[in-house]
PDB file of C-alpha atoms in Angstrom:
ATOM      1  CA  UNK M  15       0.000   0.000   0.000  1.00  0.00           C
ATOM      2  CA  UNK M  16       1.346   3.399  -0.934  1.00  0.00           C
ATOM      3  CA  UNK M  17       1.375   6.551   1.140  1.00  0.00           C
ATOM      4  CA  UNK M  18      -0.764   9.392  -0.127  1.00  0.00           C
ATOM      5  CA  UNK M  19       0.361  12.986   0.307  1.00  0.00           C
ATOM      6  CA  UNK M  20      -1.974  15.875   0.745  1.00  0.00           C
ATOM      7  CA  UNK M  21      -1.950  18.122  -2.286  1.00  0.00           C
ATOM      8  CA  UNK M  22      -0.468  21.129  -0.468  1.00  0.00           C
ATOM      9  CA  UNK M  23       2.343  18.936   0.910  1.00  0.00           C
ATOM     10  CA  UNK M  24       3.084  17.640  -2.579  1.00  0.00           C
ATOM     11  CA  UNK M  25       3.252  21.189  -3.995  1.00  0.00           C
ATOM     12  CA  UNK M  26       5.487  22.344  -1.137  1.00  0.00           C
ATOM     13  CA  UNK M  27       7.877  19.473  -1.803  1.00  0.00           C
ATOM     14  CA  UNK M  28       7.721  20.072  -5.572  1.00  0.00           C
ATOM     15  CA  UNK M  29       8.555  23.789  -5.136  1.00  0.00           C
ATOM     16  CA  UNK M  30      11.476  22.862  -2.923  1.00  0.00           C
ATOM     17  CA  UNK M  31      12.894  20.431  -5.516  1.00  0.00           C
ATOM     18  CA  UNK M  32      12.247  22.629  -8.585  1.00  0.00           C
ATOM     19  CA  UNK M  33      15.322  24.809  -8.019  1.00  0.00           C
ATOM     20  CA  UNK M  34      15.364  26.312 -11.515  1.00  0.00           C
ATOM     21  CA  UNK M  35      11.595  26.982 -11.649  1.00  0.00           C
ATOM     22  CA  UNK M  36      11.328  25.265 -15.012  1.00  0.00           C
ATOM     23  CA  UNK M  37       8.553  22.858 -14.050  1.00  0.00           C
ATOM     24  CA  UNK M  38      10.777  19.806 -13.652  1.00  0.00           C
ATOM     25  CA  UNK M  39      12.817  18.150 -10.949  1.00  0.00           C
ATOM     26  CA  UNK M  40      16.411  17.680 -12.051  1.00  0.00           C
ATOM     27  CA  UNK M  41      18.327  14.621 -10.946  1.00  0.00           C
ATOM     28  CA  UNK M  42      21.028  16.629  -9.130  1.00  0.00           C
ATOM     29  CA  UNK M  43      18.461  18.531  -7.069  1.00  0.00           C
ATOM     30  CA  UNK M  44      16.661  15.311  -6.164  1.00  0.00           C
ATOM     31  CA  UNK M  45      19.933  13.533  -5.276  1.00  0.00           C
ATOM     32  CA  UNK M  46      21.058  16.462  -3.127  1.00  0.00           C
ATOM     33  CA  UNK M  47      17.673  16.517  -1.409  1.00  0.00           C
ATOM     34  CA  UNK M  48      17.832  12.803  -0.596  1.00  0.00           C
ATOM     35  CA  UNK M  49      21.511  12.659   0.355  1.00  0.00           C
ATOM     36  CA  UNK M  50      21.985  15.857   2.343  1.00  0.00           C
ATOM     37  CA  UNK M  51      18.719  16.707   4.025  1.00  0.00           C
ATOM     38  CA  UNK M  52      17.374  13.190   4.665  1.00  0.00           C
ATOM     39  CA  UNK M  53      13.852  14.447   5.141  1.00  0.00           C
ATOM     40  CA  UNK M  54      10.633  12.582   5.203  1.00  0.00           C
ATOM     41  CA  UNK M  55       7.056  13.664   5.141  1.00  0.00           C
ATOM     42  CA  UNK M  56       4.603  13.247   7.964  1.00  0.00           C
ATOM     43  CA  UNK M  57       1.543  12.474   5.898  1.00  0.00           C
ATOM     44  CA  UNK M  58      -0.873  13.127   8.748  1.00  0.00           C
ATOM     45  CA  UNK M  59       0.141  16.763   9.200  1.00  0.00           C
ATOM     46  CA  UNK M  60       1.899  17.410   5.886  1.00  0.00           C
ATOM     47  CA  UNK M  61       4.942  18.789   7.678  1.00  0.00           C
ATOM     48  CA  UNK M  62       8.545  17.954   6.796  1.00  0.00           C
ATOM     49  CA  UNK M  63      11.019  16.856   9.451  1.00  0.00           C
ATOM     50  CA  UNK M  64      14.687  16.081   9.391  1.00  0.00           C
ATOM     51  CA  UNK M  65      14.808  12.411  10.273  1.00  0.00           C
ATOM     52  CA  UNK M  66      18.524  12.349  10.951  1.00  0.00           C
ATOM     53  CA  UNK M  67      18.354  15.361  13.270  1.00  0.00           C
ATOM     54  CA  UNK M  68      15.711  13.612  15.336  1.00  0.00           C
ATOM     55  CA  UNK M  69      17.742  10.409  15.392  1.00  0.00           C
ATOM     56  CA  UNK M  70      20.923  12.275  16.339  1.00  0.00           C
ATOM     57  CA  UNK M  71      19.242  14.075  19.231  1.00  0.00           C
ATOM     58  CA  UNK M  72      17.771  10.785  20.427  1.00  0.00           C
ATOM     59  CA  UNK M  73      21.175   9.108  20.239  1.00  0.00           C
ATOM     60  CA  UNK M  74      22.798  11.932  22.189  1.00  0.00           C
ATOM     61  CA  UNK M  75      20.135  11.756  24.888  1.00  0.00           C
ATOM     62  CA  UNK M  76      20.536   7.973  25.135  1.00  0.00           C
ATOM     63  CA  UNK M  77      24.341   8.308  25.386  1.00  0.00           C
ATOM     64  CA  UNK M  78      24.051  10.974  28.093  1.00  0.00           C
ATOM     65  CA  UNK M  79      21.579   8.890  30.085  1.00  0.00           C
ATOM     66  CA  UNK M  80      23.761   5.796  29.732  1.00  0.00           C
ATOM     67  CA  UNK M  81      26.822   7.741  30.882  1.00  0.00           C
ATOM     68  CA  UNK M  82      25.029   9.262  33.846  1.00  0.00           C
ATOM     69  CA  UNK M  83      23.090   6.206  34.922  1.00  0.00           C
ATOM     70  CA  UNK M  84      25.974   3.760  34.751  1.00  0.00           C
ATOM     71  CA  UNK M  85      29.442   3.565  36.135  1.00  0.00           C
ATOM     72  CA  UNK M  86      31.023   5.533  38.906  1.00  0.00           C
ATOM     73  CA  UNK M  87      28.993   8.733  38.447  1.00  0.00           C
ATOM     74  CA  UNK M  88      25.583   7.094  38.914  1.00  0.00           C
ATOM     75  CA  UNK M  89      25.051   8.992  42.175  1.00  0.00           C
ATOM     76  CA  UNK M  90      24.781  12.287  40.257  1.00  0.00           C
ATOM     77  CA  UNK M  91      22.044  10.861  38.030  1.00  0.00           C
ATOM     78  CA  UNK M  92      20.097   9.660  41.071  1.00  0.00           C
ATOM     79  CA  UNK M  93      20.521  13.051  42.788  1.00  0.00           C
ATOM     80  CA  UNK M  94      19.290  14.901  39.691  1.00  0.00           C
ATOM     81  CA  UNK M  95      16.238  12.638  39.566  1.00  0.00           C
ATOM     82  CA  UNK M  96      15.601  13.201  43.295  1.00  0.00           C
ATOM     83  CA  UNK M  97      15.882  16.983  42.970  1.00  0.00           C
ATOM     84  CA  UNK M  98      13.624  16.848  39.892  1.00  0.00           C
ATOM     85  CA  UNK M  99      11.042  15.017  41.984  1.00  0.00           C
ATOM     86  CA  UNK M 100      11.219  17.761  44.629  1.00  0.00           C
ATOM     87  CA  UNK M 101      10.908  20.502  42.003  1.00  0.00           C
ATOM     88  CA  UNK M 102       7.958  18.741  40.366  1.00  0.00           C
ATOM     89  CA  UNK M 103       6.184  18.336  43.709  1.00  0.00           C
ATOM     90  CA  UNK M 104       6.705  22.018  44.518  1.00  0.00           C
ATOM     91  CA  UNK M 105       5.322  23.129  41.183  1.00  0.00           C
ATOM     92  CA  UNK M 106       2.397  20.694  40.964  1.00  0.00           C
ATOM     93  CA  UNK M 107       1.336  20.308  44.599  1.00  0.00           C
ATOM     94  CA  UNK M 108       2.241  23.694  46.044  1.00  0.00           C
ATOM     95  CA  UNK M 109       1.758  25.825  42.923  1.00  0.00           C
ATOM     96  CA  UNK M 110       5.229  27.383  43.176  1.00  0.00           C
ATOM     97  CA  UNK M 111       7.125  28.764  40.204  1.00  0.00           C
ATOM     98  CA  UNK M 112      10.196  26.838  39.048  1.00  0.00           C
ATOM     99  CA  UNK M 113      12.638  29.074  40.945  1.00  0.00           C
ATOM    100  CA  UNK M 114      10.860  28.672  44.289  1.00  0.00           C
ATOM    101  CA  UNK M 115      10.386  24.922  43.722  1.00  0.00           C
ATOM    102  CA  UNK M 116      14.075  24.487  42.869  1.00  0.00           C
ATOM    103  CA  UNK M 117      15.047  26.524  45.925  1.00  0.00           C
ATOM    104  CA  UNK M 118      12.892  24.249  48.091  1.00  0.00           C
ATOM    105  CA  UNK M 119      14.245  21.053  46.520  1.00  0.00           C
ATOM    106  CA  UNK M 120      17.893  21.979  46.993  1.00  0.00           C
ATOM    107  CA  UNK M 121      17.703  23.835  50.314  1.00  0.00           C
ATOM    108  CA  UNK M 122      15.779  20.955  51.899  1.00  0.00           C
ATOM    109  CA  UNK M 123      18.561  18.557  50.915  1.00  0.00           C
ATOM    110  CA  UNK M 124      21.292  20.922  52.062  1.00  0.00           C
ATOM    111  CA  UNK M 125      19.496  20.962  55.460  1.00  0.00           C
ATOM    112  CA  UNK M 126      18.964  24.711  55.241  1.00  0.00           C
ATOM    113  CA  UNK M 127      15.253  24.310  54.642  1.00  0.00           C
ATOM    114  CA  UNK M 128      14.845  27.933  53.640  1.00  0.00           C
ATOM    115  CA  UNK M 129      11.648  27.391  51.639  1.00  0.00           C
ATOM    116  CA  UNK M 130       8.819  25.479  53.272  1.00  0.00           C
ATOM    117  CA  UNK M 131       5.239  24.641  52.376  1.00  0.00           C
ATOM    118  CA  UNK M 132       2.668  26.994  53.921  1.00  0.00           C
ATOM    119  CA  UNK M 133       1.212  26.174  57.336  1.00  0.00           C
ATOM    120  CA  UNK M 134      -2.410  26.403  58.407  1.00  0.00           C
ATOM    121  CA  UNK M 135      -3.814  29.146  60.685  1.00  0.00           C
ATOM    122  CA  UNK M 136      -2.472  27.358  63.784  1.00  0.00           C
ATOM    123  CA  UNK M 137       1.056  27.218  62.366  1.00  0.00           C
ATOM    124  CA  UNK M 138       0.857  23.477  61.702  1.00  0.00           C
ATOM    125  CA  UNK M 139       2.012  21.927  58.469  1.00  0.00           C
ATOM    126  CA  UNK M 140      -0.779  19.872  56.824  1.00  0.00           C
ATOM    127  CA  UNK M 141      -0.284  16.094  56.731  1.00  0.00           C
ATOM    128  CA  UNK M 142       0.357  15.597  52.995  1.00  0.00           C
ATOM    129  CA  UNK M 143       3.153  18.207  52.660  1.00  0.00           C
ATOM    130  CA  UNK M 144       4.612  17.115  56.009  1.00  0.00           C
ATOM    131  CA  UNK M 145       4.830  13.483  54.905  1.00  0.00           C
ATOM    132  CA  UNK M 146       6.346  14.410  51.544  1.00  0.00           C
ATOM    133  CA  UNK M 147       8.914  16.749  53.129  1.00  0.00           C
ATOM    134  CA  UNK M 148       9.814  14.139  55.752  1.00  0.00           C
ATOM    135  CA  UNK M 149      10.359  11.344  53.239  1.00  0.00           C
ATOM    136  CA  UNK M 150      12.061  13.722  50.777  1.00  0.00           C
ATOM    137  CA  UNK M 151      14.551  14.842  53.428  1.00  0.00           C
ATOM    138  CA  UNK M 152      14.937  11.422  55.076  1.00  0.00           C
ATOM    139  CA  UNK M 153      16.295   9.881  51.885  1.00  0.00           C
ATOM    140  CA  UNK M 154      17.457  13.034  50.101  1.00  0.00           C
ATOM    141  CA  UNK M 155      19.869  14.422  52.708  1.00  0.00           C
ATOM    142  CA  UNK M 156      22.042  11.267  52.807  1.00  0.00           C
ATOM    143  CA  UNK M 157      21.853  11.088  49.007  1.00  0.00           C
ATOM    144  CA  UNK M 158      22.979  14.721  48.773  1.00  0.00           C
ATOM    145  CA  UNK M 159      25.847  14.040  51.202  1.00  0.00           C
ATOM    146  CA  UNK M 160      26.976  10.998  49.203  1.00  0.00           C
ATOM    147  CA  UNK M 161      26.887  12.957  45.941  1.00  0.00           C
ATOM    148  CA  UNK M 162      28.805  15.836  47.511  1.00  0.00           C
ATOM    149  CA  UNK M 163      31.436  13.426  48.889  1.00  0.00           C
ATOM    150  CA  UNK M 164      31.737  11.718  45.501  1.00  0.00           C
ATOM    151  CA  UNK M 165      32.116  15.092  43.790  1.00  0.00           C
ATOM    152  CA  UNK M 166      34.879  16.065  46.234  1.00  0.00           C
ATOM    153  CA  UNK M 167      36.652  12.755  45.599  1.00  0.00           C
ATOM    154  CA  UNK M 168      36.439  13.210  41.827  1.00  0.00           C
ATOM    155  CA  UNK M 169      37.657  16.789  42.187  1.00  0.00           C
ATOM    156  CA  UNK M 170      40.828  15.939  44.172  1.00  0.00           C
ATOM    157  CA  UNK M 171      41.527  12.420  42.883  1.00  0.00           C
ATOM    158  CA  UNK M 172      43.687  13.495  39.947  1.00  0.00           C
ATOM    159  CA  UNK M 173      45.706  15.868  42.135  1.00  0.00           C
ATOM    160  CA  UNK M 174      46.337  13.161  44.726  1.00  0.00           C
ATOM    161  CA  UNK M 175      47.399  10.730  41.994  1.00  0.00           C
ATOM    162  CA  UNK M 176      49.944  13.227  40.638  1.00  0.00           C
ATOM    163  CA  UNK M 177      51.370  13.942  44.114  1.00  0.00           C
ATOM    164  CA  UNK M 178      51.634  10.224  44.926  1.00  0.00           C
ATOM    165  CA  UNK M 179      53.310   9.497  41.581  1.00  0.00           C
ATOM    166  CA  UNK M 180      55.853  12.265  42.208  1.00  0.00           C
ATOM    167  CA  UNK M 181      56.576  10.896  45.696  1.00  0.00           C
ATOM    168  CA  UNK M 182      57.031   7.355  44.392  1.00  0.00           C
ATOM    169  CA  UNK M 183      59.332   8.282  41.498  1.00  0.00           C
ATOM    170  CA  UNK M 184      61.448  10.823  43.406  1.00  0.00           C
ATOM    171  CA  UNK M 185      64.898   9.428  44.264  1.00  0.00           C
ATOM    172  CA  UNK M 186      65.797   9.106  47.952  1.00  0.00           C
ATOM    173  CA  UNK M 187      68.177  11.664  49.367  1.00  0.00           C
ATOM    174  CA  UNK M 188      70.950  10.665  51.813  1.00  0.00           C
ATOM    175  CA  UNK M 189      68.948  11.201  55.025  1.00  0.00           C
ATOM    176  CA  UNK M 190      65.971   9.201  53.692  1.00  0.00           C
ATOM    177  CA  UNK M 191      68.314   6.424  52.618  1.00  0.00           C
ATOM    178  CA  UNK M 192      69.992   6.287  56.055  1.00  0.00           C
ATOM    179  CA  UNK M 193      66.603   6.225  57.765  1.00  0.00           C
ATOM    180  CA  UNK M 194      65.371   3.396  55.504  1.00  0.00           C
ATOM    181  CA  UNK M 195      68.612   1.477  56.050  1.00  0.00           C
ATOM    182  CA  UNK M 196      68.185   1.789  59.810  1.00  0.00           C
ATOM    183  CA  UNK M 197      64.598   0.430  59.566  1.00  0.00           C
ATOM    184  CA  UNK M 198      65.426  -2.489  57.273  1.00  0.00           C
ATOM    185  CA  UNK M 199      68.653  -3.896  58.737  1.00  0.00           C
ATOM    186  CA  UNK M 200      69.982  -4.432  62.269  1.00  0.00           C
ATOM    187  CA  UNK M 201      73.588  -4.934  61.218  1.00  0.00           C
ATOM    188  CA  UNK M 202      73.792  -1.818  59.011  1.00  0.00           C
ATOM    189  CA  UNK M 203      74.181  -3.841  55.815  1.00  0.00           C
ATOM    190  CA  UNK M 204      71.549  -3.813  53.112  1.00  0.00           C
ATOM    191  CA  UNK M 205      70.779  -7.392  52.088  1.00  0.00           C
TER     192      UNK M 205
END
């Protein structure tokens, strides 16, 4: 079964391929269209999309998610998801704008708690927001601490490796040699 194009979509495509406005589609124009733009037609809406652009963006997103969700930096992916959950709750449940919701999500995990859900007339936090905030902080604060510790380790790890490598490859001076000789041998002879 063949695909049928709407008439306006066909004319739009025809005008795009008729570069010389002579009423015909030349082979070079058609080949260039197929090879370089890689477009296809969405017959339901009659719009043209770049298939390869969509595929490339999808591939990049998949690669980024695979990189973040696997390996040694997985904690950052989990933290981003956790903060996103807090931001979403603030926007959907509390009606906050994205800035206020993000401030809540991060300050609650950093134990500052600078933004809080509104209380009732007696100054008591309603049950639903209280339960969410309690669970969010109960699991989020340790998660935030782990991510912060991992970030610090990643930040200083290369520096520590360089310093250790320099210490290992540096030749011993006379005092270090005498000290090592004293530790290794009781008779003063290196065996």
